[in-house]
Amino acid sequence: MTACNDEHLTAIREGVRALCADFPADYWRRIDEEKGFPDAFVSAMTAAGWLSAMIPEQYGGSGLGLAEASVILEEVNRCGGNSGTIHGQMYNMFTLLRHGSEAQKNHYLPRLASGELRLQSMGVTEPTTGTDTTRIKTTAVRQGDTYVINGQKVWISRVQHSDLMILLARTTPLAEVTKKVDGMSIFLVDLREAIGNGLTVQPIANMVNHETNELFFDNLQIPADSLIGEEGKGFRYILDGLNAERTLIAAECIGDGRWFVEKSAQYARDRVVFGRPIGQNQGVQFPIAEAHIELEAADLMRWQACADYDAGRNAGASANMAKYLAAKASWEAANACLQTHGGFGFACEYDVERKFRETRLYQVAPISTNLILSYVAEHLLELPRSF
């Protein structure tokens, strides 16, 4: 298991914190108020090499593992930022990195490492299927040297600030496959070419400043060499990226949780009512202490998931459990922080309400807590499949 106090990881933490110091609370507050996108922050993270951490050195990256990537995203959130604006670049490229051809990797990975291109989007979820991914209806039909895409996706993030998108579509109808996980394929779509030429993007307004969209494909033509790996094996390929995604989201939640705990403890020390700090009252200090304990426990599972993934082991169980524990711990820390601040927790200038909204998302996405419980029940406890 990776040690969280490793000197190497400490150096990464310090480097990310130094960069984040240039993007203080008022920067993120303004971005949130404007429903904007933190382009300056993303560009700075790219220029510093943090977003290419997991790209192998031969392609211009740092060749680091999931453990290091998780620390980068954790520290962004712990510093009060929102790593949801950059995490797609981390996990979306796993499918390309592990299953792309040498020609694809040579063409795209150096450009992703340098920041010339952004790969921030993954198109999987659909309105009528949700997490029942094997029943997706978006199709990709081979016609000569192109694939023609038709269908619809929903909750697809950062399309407006990405050049490329990983897309999952059915290449063989569900009725014609022996296993329902077969017949789906992964494509790398050039959004610069696609939007307006068969792809329509409809933004979805939401309670968090999280840029997300509904996508409509109407006879979108993409080159046949957009296919990643073998046709029909896309569902298996994308699982690699999903396990990485869940582990990275866990790290983000831990960063959020530590921000809430540190914010709560500081306010509880400084706020004096009835002649003493409110943190002297057990009713105030116990929820903060409990949040800290639960975050530390979730952190251990995060490291287990990173160790499994980086060692090439199946990280399905540890990644799911890490995401569950961390999302739950960060949400409880958020509640404790808001309660500690009382009315001031609702004031935008304290940033609690913004981070409160941001961390609530991870009870639902990228996989809901109920689906994780179902996974654990079926795959670890050998209970009957519940759906």
C-alpha positions as a printed NumPy array, in Angstrom:
array([[  0.   ,   0.   ,   0.   ],
       [  1.29 ,   3.462,  -0.855],
       [  2.366,   5.428,   2.202],
       [  0.58 ,   8.753,   2.451],
       [  3.615,  10.405,   4.068],
       [  6.04 ,   9.314,   1.37 ],
       [  8.563,  12.082,   0.587],
       [  7.774,  11.82 ,  -3.109],
       [  4.073,  12.453,  -2.478],
       [  4.902,  15.246,  -0.053],
       [  6.83 ,  17.019,  -2.805],
       [  3.813,  16.713,  -5.101],
       [  1.525,  18.121,  -2.425],
       [  3.802,  21.096,  -1.902],
       [  4.047,  21.767,  -5.624],
       [  0.287,  21.702,  -6.143],
       [ -0.297,  23.888,  -3.083],
       [  2.172,  26.443,  -4.411],
       [  0.306,  26.647,  -7.7  ],
       [ -3.098,  26.779,  -5.996],
       [ -1.91 ,  29.734,  -3.913],
       [ -2.185,  31.769,  -7.119],
       [ -5.882,  30.852,  -7.321],
       [ -7.306,  31.818,  -3.921],
       [-10.867,  31.638,  -2.649],
       [-12.03 ,  34.811,  -4.359],
       [-10.978,  33.365,  -7.746],
       [-13.148,  30.28 ,  -7.265],
       [-15.956,  32.347,  -5.789],
       [-16.013,  34.549,  -8.894],
       [-15.945,  31.534, -11.234],
       [-18.878,  30.051,  -9.335],
       [-20.879,  33.282,  -9.383],
       [-20.333,  33.696, -13.118],
       [-21.022,  30.022, -13.87 ],
       [-17.681,  30.23 , -15.633],
       [-14.875,  27.81 , -16.367],
       [-11.459,  28.261, -14.701],
       [ -9.418,  28.409, -17.9  ],
       [ -6.517,  30.21 , -16.223],
       [ -6.3  ,  27.515, -13.543],
       [ -6.523,  24.647, -16.04 ],
       [ -3.848,  26.258, -18.215],
       [ -1.566,  26.725, -15.21 ],
       [ -2.012,  23.098, -14.125],
       [ -1.266,  21.958, -17.669],
       [  1.829,  24.154, -18.016],
       [  3.156,  22.848, -14.698],
       [  2.804,  19.287, -15.973],
       [  0.313,  18.14 , -13.36 ],
       [ -2.329,  17.048, -15.866],
       [  0.153,  14.902, -17.784],
       [  1.33 ,  13.125, -14.646],
       [  0.139,   9.702, -15.785],
       [  1.221,   9.953, -19.417],
       [  4.414,   7.894, -19.959],
       [  7.646,   9.825, -20.339],
       [  8.1  ,   8.587, -23.923],
       [  4.999,  10.613, -24.839],
       [  5.993,  13.736, -22.937],
       [  4.407,  13.018, -19.579],
       [  5.82 ,  12.226, -16.138],
       [  4.994,   8.519, -16.094],
       [  3.52 ,   8.606, -12.599],
       [  0.864,   6.319, -11.16 ],
       [ -2.685,   6.662,  -9.923],
       [ -1.415,   7.327,  -6.394],
       [  0.389,  10.478,  -7.518],
       [ -2.551,  11.592,  -9.657],
       [ -4.882,  11.171,  -6.692],
       [ -2.683,  13.418,  -4.562],
       [ -2.762,  16.144,  -7.217],
       [ -6.559,  16.229,  -7.27 ],
       [ -6.849,  15.891,  -3.495],
       [ -4.652,  18.927,  -2.926],
       [ -6.6  ,  21.094,  -5.38 ],
       [ -9.768,  20.501,  -3.369],
       [ -8.022,  20.802,  -0.025],
       [ -6.816,  24.241,  -1.148],
       [-10.424,  25.287,  -1.811],
       [-10.478,  24.709,  -5.582],
       [-12.605,  22.405,  -7.691],
       [-10.675,  19.565,  -9.301],
       [-13.853,  18.502, -11.084],
       [-12.711,  20.958, -13.735],
       [ -9.562,  18.939, -14.5  ],
       [-10.083,  15.345, -13.415],
       [-11.413,  14.28 , -16.814],
       [ -7.977,  14.81 , -18.315],
       [ -6.626,  12.308, -15.79 ],
       [ -8.982,   9.358, -16.133],
       [-10.346,   9.748, -19.66 ],
       [ -6.989,   9.06 , -21.209],
       [ -6.698,   5.661, -19.495],
       [ -8.701,   4.022, -22.26 ],
       [ -6.434,   5.542, -24.897],
       [ -3.296,   4.754, -22.926],
       [ -4.134,   1.119, -22.223],
       [ -6.046,   0.146, -25.353],
       [ -5.165,   2.627, -28.092],
       [ -2.93 ,   1.702, -31.016],
       [  0.659,   2.905, -31.146],
       [ -0.337,   5.274, -33.937],
       [ -3.101,   6.763, -31.778],
       [ -0.874,   7.11 , -28.731],
       [  1.958,   8.647, -30.722],
       [ -0.421,  11.118, -32.304],
       [ -2.469,  12.178, -29.279],
       [ -0.548,  11.624, -26.043],
       [  2.264,  14.145, -26.699],
       [ -0.343,  16.765, -27.615],
       [ -2.302,  15.998, -24.457],
       [  0.87 ,  16.219, -22.382],
       [  1.806,  19.605, -23.831],
       [ -1.689,  21.034, -23.482],
       [ -2.175,  21.434, -27.227],
       [ -5.212,  19.154, -26.851],
       [ -7.633,  18.508, -24.008],
       [ -9.389,  15.194, -23.388],
       [-11.86 ,  16.172, -20.696],
       [-15.035,  14.36 , -21.802],
       [-16.406,  10.827, -21.755],
       [-19.73 ,  10.023, -23.428],
       [-21.306,   6.984, -21.78 ],
       [-24.543,   7.804, -19.895],
       [-27.857,   8.009, -21.768],
       [-31.251,   9.412, -20.715],
       [-33.16 ,   6.121, -20.884],
       [-30.507,   3.786, -19.496],
       [-28.669,   5.653, -16.731],
       [-26.193,   3.26 , -15.127],
       [-27.587,   0.279, -17.078],
       [-24.757,   0.798, -19.55 ],
       [-25.205,  -2.453, -21.463],
       [-28.537,  -1.161, -22.782],
       [-27.221,   2.008, -24.379],
       [-28.955,   2.905, -27.648],
       [-26.376,   5.133, -29.318],
       [-25.14 ,   3.246, -32.363],
       [-22.009,   3.346, -34.485],
       [-22.436,   1.737, -37.912],
       [-19.432,   1.052, -40.115],
       [-19.804,   2.466, -43.615],
       [-16.614,   2.095, -45.604],
       [-13.86 ,   4.114, -43.981],
       [-16.206,   5.856, -41.536],
       [-18.517,   5.107, -38.63 ],
       [-21.91 ,   6.826, -38.541],
       [-23.07 ,   7.74 , -35.025],
       [-26.719,   8.185, -34.015],
       [-28.177,   8.53 , -30.56 ],
       [-28.176,  10.62 , -27.425],
       [-26.028,  11.073, -24.32 ],
       [-26.663,  12.985, -21.11 ],
       [-24.621,  14.404, -18.218],
       [-21.527,  14.675, -20.397],
       [-19.123,  17.112, -18.78 ],
       [-16.742,  19.766, -20.104],
       [-17.586,  19.302, -23.789],
       [-17.182,  23.041, -24.383],
       [-13.666,  22.956, -22.962],
       [-12.423,  19.731, -24.501],
       [-11.018,  18.957, -27.938],
       [-11.585,  15.214, -27.729],
       [-14.159,  12.866, -26.217],
       [-14.166,   9.161, -25.417],
       [-17.471,   7.767, -26.755],
       [-19.12 ,   4.425, -26.016],
       [-21.577,   3.227, -28.667],
       [-23.154,  -0.032, -29.804],
       [-21.602,  -1.511, -32.931],
       [-23.6  ,  -4.746, -32.659],
       [-27.28 ,  -4.72 , -31.594],
       [-27.947,  -6.096, -28.114],
       [-30.232,  -8.799, -29.568],
       [-27.342, -10.163, -31.638],
       [-24.746, -10.689, -28.903],
       [-24.33 , -13.667, -26.578],
       [-23.264, -11.532, -23.621],
       [-24.818,  -8.123, -23.096],
       [-21.399,  -6.618, -22.331],
       [-20.33 ,  -7.448, -25.889],
       [-21.012,  -5.412, -29.01 ],
       [-20.067,  -2.002, -27.606],
       [-17.066,  -0.085, -28.9  ],
       [-14.974,   2.887, -27.844],
       [-14.207,   5.811, -30.138],
       [-12.084,   8.926, -29.822],
       [-14.204,  11.752, -31.213],
       [-12.697,  15.048, -32.347],
       [-15.202,  17.51 , -30.911],
       [-13.819,  20.344, -33.03 ],
       [-14.945,  18.507, -36.14 ],
       [-18.084,  16.921, -34.716],
       [-19.952,  19.845, -33.151],
       [-22.216,  21.364, -35.763],
       [-21.601,  18.502, -38.191],
       [-23.865,  15.868, -36.698],
       [-23.297,  16.554, -33.008],
       [-25.467,  19.053, -31.131],
       [-24.609,  20.097, -27.572],
       [-27.321,  21.26 , -25.146],
       [-26.015,  22.585, -21.783],
       [-27.808,  21.48 , -18.599],
       [-28.162,  24.114, -15.875],
       [-27.536,  22.589, -12.443],
       [-27.031,  23.444,  -8.765],
       [-23.242,  23.069,  -9.004],
       [-21.002,  25.03 , -11.343],
       [-20.243,  21.777, -13.15 ],
       [-20.309,  22.178, -16.899],
       [-22.421,  19.296, -18.205],
       [-24.515,  18.661, -21.275],
       [-26.931,  16.591, -23.29 ],
       [-25.557,  15.42 , -26.637],
       [-27.515,  14.584, -29.786],
       [-25.884,  12.553, -32.573],
       [-27.54 ,  12.779, -35.964],
       [-25.582,  10.856, -38.598],
       [-22.264,  12.065, -37.241],
       [-19.49 ,  10.635, -39.398],
       [-16.131,   9.904, -37.823],
       [-13.062,   8.218, -39.385],
       [-12.833,   4.451, -38.945],
       [ -9.472,   4.879, -37.227],
       [-11.282,   6.661, -34.392],
       [-12.01 ,   3.181, -33.03 ],
       [ -9.935,   2.357, -29.957],
       [ -8.959,  -1.288, -29.647],
       [-11.079,  -4.109, -31.003],
       [-14.641,  -3.523, -32.133],
       [-17.164,  -4.924, -29.662],
       [-14.825,  -4.906, -26.647],
       [-15.427,  -1.314, -25.574],
       [-17.302,  -2.051, -22.359],
       [-14.372,  -4.017, -20.97 ],
       [-11.947,  -1.3  , -22.032],
       [-13.859,   1.464, -20.361],
       [-13.883,  -0.313, -16.996],
       [-10.191,   0.551, -16.629],
       [-11.045,   4.222, -16.851],
       [-14.045,   3.908, -14.548],
       [-12.028,   2.3  , -11.738],
       [ -9.435,   5.044, -12.064],
       [-12.203,   7.635, -12.081],
       [-13.735,   6.329,  -8.86 ],
       [-10.385,   6.259,  -7.115],
       [ -9.589,   9.811,  -8.198],
       [-13.038,  11.013,  -7.134],
       [-12.386,   9.427,  -3.733],
       [ -9.205,  11.47 ,  -3.447],
       [-11.093,  14.635,  -4.41 ],
       [-13.665,  13.933,  -1.71 ],
       [-10.897,  13.443,   0.838],
       [ -9.484,  16.811,  -0.2  ],
       [-12.918,  18.386,   0.195],
       [-13.391,  16.715,   3.558],
       [-10.093,  17.995,   4.885],
       [-10.952,  21.495,   3.692],
       [-14.235,  21.279,   5.649],
       [-12.595,  19.886,   8.79 ],
       [ -9.821,  22.489,   8.776],
       [-12.322,  25.277,   8.081],
       [-14.615,  24.038,  10.872],
       [-11.864,  23.646,  13.425],
       [-10.448,  27.105,  12.718],
       [-13.856,  28.762,  13.006],
       [-14.67 ,  26.78 ,  16.185],
       [-11.411,  27.985,  17.752],
       [-11.953,  31.62 ,  16.768],
       [-15.7  ,  32.079,  17.262],
       [-16.457,  33.162,  20.829],
       [-20.02 ,  32.992,  22.199],
       [-21.042,  33.151,  25.877],
       [-17.487,  34.063,  26.724],
       [-15.714,  31.003,  25.281],
       [-14.827,  29.44 ,  21.919],
       [-17.711,  27.433,  20.49 ],
       [-15.239,  24.618,  19.861],
       [-15.082,  24.05 ,  23.605],
       [-18.626,  22.682,  23.421],
       [-18.827,  18.954,  22.753],
       [-21.885,  19.499,  20.576],
       [-19.657,  21.466,  18.21 ],
       [-16.361,  19.59 ,  18.506],
       [-17.668,  16.022,  18.32 ],
       [-19.086,  16.227,  14.767],
       [-15.813,  17.758,  13.557],
       [-13.783,  15.043,  15.287],
       [-16.042,  12.353,  13.855],
       [-15.63 ,  13.781,  10.364],
       [-11.857,  13.708,  10.763],
       [-11.897,  10.068,  11.886],
       [-14.075,   8.981,   8.968],
       [-11.872,  10.823,   6.483],
       [ -8.779,   9.095,   7.798],
       [-10.483,   5.708,   7.397],
       [-11.615,   6.533,   3.854],
       [ -8.093,   7.638,   3.034],
       [ -6.747,   4.168,   3.828],
       [ -9.113,   2.617,   1.291],
       [ -8.052,   5.243,  -1.254],
       [ -4.451,   4.076,  -0.898],
       [ -5.531,   0.463,  -1.273],
       [ -7.357,   1.289,  -4.503],
       [ -4.31 ,   3.148,  -5.83 ],
       [ -2.04 ,   0.243,  -4.92 ],
       [ -4.333,  -2.257,  -6.655],
       [ -4.614,  -0.163,  -9.794],
       [ -0.941,   0.709, -10.077],
       [  0.035,  -2.947,  -9.547],
       [ -2.274,  -4.057, -12.356],
       [ -4.648,  -5.895, -10.02 ],
       [ -8.431,  -5.748, -10.359],
       [ -9.305,  -2.517,  -8.536],
       [-13.071,  -2.833,  -8.91 ],
       [-13.804,  -3.571,  -5.267],
       [-11.29 ,  -1.216,  -3.678],
       [-12.09 ,   1.639,  -6.086],
       [-15.812,   1.371,  -5.418],
       [-15.375,   1.148,  -1.666],
       [-12.925,   4.041,  -1.636],
       [-15.372,   6.203,  -3.545],
       [-18.24 ,   5.228,  -1.24 ],
       [-16.359,   5.901,   1.981],
       [-14.751,   9.137,   0.818],
       [-17.958,  10.61 ,  -0.628],
       [-19.814,   9.781,   2.582],
       [-17.047,  11.196,   4.775],
       [-16.779,  14.434,   2.791],
       [-20.543,  14.933,   2.903],
       [-20.621,  14.457,   6.672],
       [-17.7  ,  16.868,   6.993],
       [-19.609,  19.37 ,   4.86 ],
       [-22.636,  19.13 ,   7.13 ],
       [-20.486,  19.559,  10.222],
       [-18.799,  22.594,   8.678],
       [-22.063,  24.256,   7.712],
       [-23.532,  23.605,  11.15 ],
       [-20.404,  24.926,  12.887],
       [-20.586,  28.186,  10.94 ],
       [-24.303,  28.603,  11.578],
       [-25.762,  31.416,   9.51 ],
       [-22.35 ,  32.425,   8.207],
       [-22.103,  29.039,   6.498],
       [-24.74 ,  30.249,   4.048],
       [-22.82 ,  33.412,   3.217],
       [-20.955,  33.118,  -0.088],
       [-17.912,  34.957,   1.252],
       [-17.104,  32.026,   3.566],
       [-17.053,  29.557,   0.639],
       [-18.728,  26.853,   2.733],
       [-21.952,  26.824,   0.727],
       [-20.033,  26.542,  -2.567],
       [-17.937,  23.613,  -1.398],
       [-21.059,  22.128,   0.261],
       [-22.779,  22.006,  -3.145],
       [-19.707,  20.69 ,  -4.91 ],
       [-19.092,  17.747,  -2.603],
       [-22.785,  16.736,  -2.534],
       [-22.468,  15.78 ,  -6.197],
       [-20.33 ,  12.777,  -5.349],
       [-23.114,  10.986,  -3.508],
       [-24.694,  10.668,  -6.964],
       [-21.879,  10.75 ,  -9.505],
       [-19.946,   9.246, -11.142],
       [-21.656,   6.239,  -9.584],
       [-24.346,   6.436,  -6.927],
       [-23.822,   5.052,  -3.446],
       [-26.644,   2.543,  -4.037],
       [-24.883,   1.042,  -7.056],
       [-21.705,   0.639,  -5.013],
       [-23.626,  -1.174,  -2.286],
       [-25.113,  -3.455,  -4.942],
       [-21.647,  -4.145,  -6.332],
       [-20.247,  -5.063,  -2.925],
       [-23.261,  -7.252,  -2.098],
       [-22.999,  -9.195,  -5.347],
       [-19.271,  -9.408,  -5.983],
       [-17.854,  -9.558,  -2.466],
       [-20.655, -11.062,  -0.385],
       [-22.006, -13.408,  -3.1  ],
       [-25.57 , -12.206,  -2.613],
       [-28.083, -12.427,  -5.5  ],
       [-27.843,  -9.661,  -8.08 ],
       [-30.302,  -6.947,  -7.084],
       [-30.859,  -5.372, -10.509]])
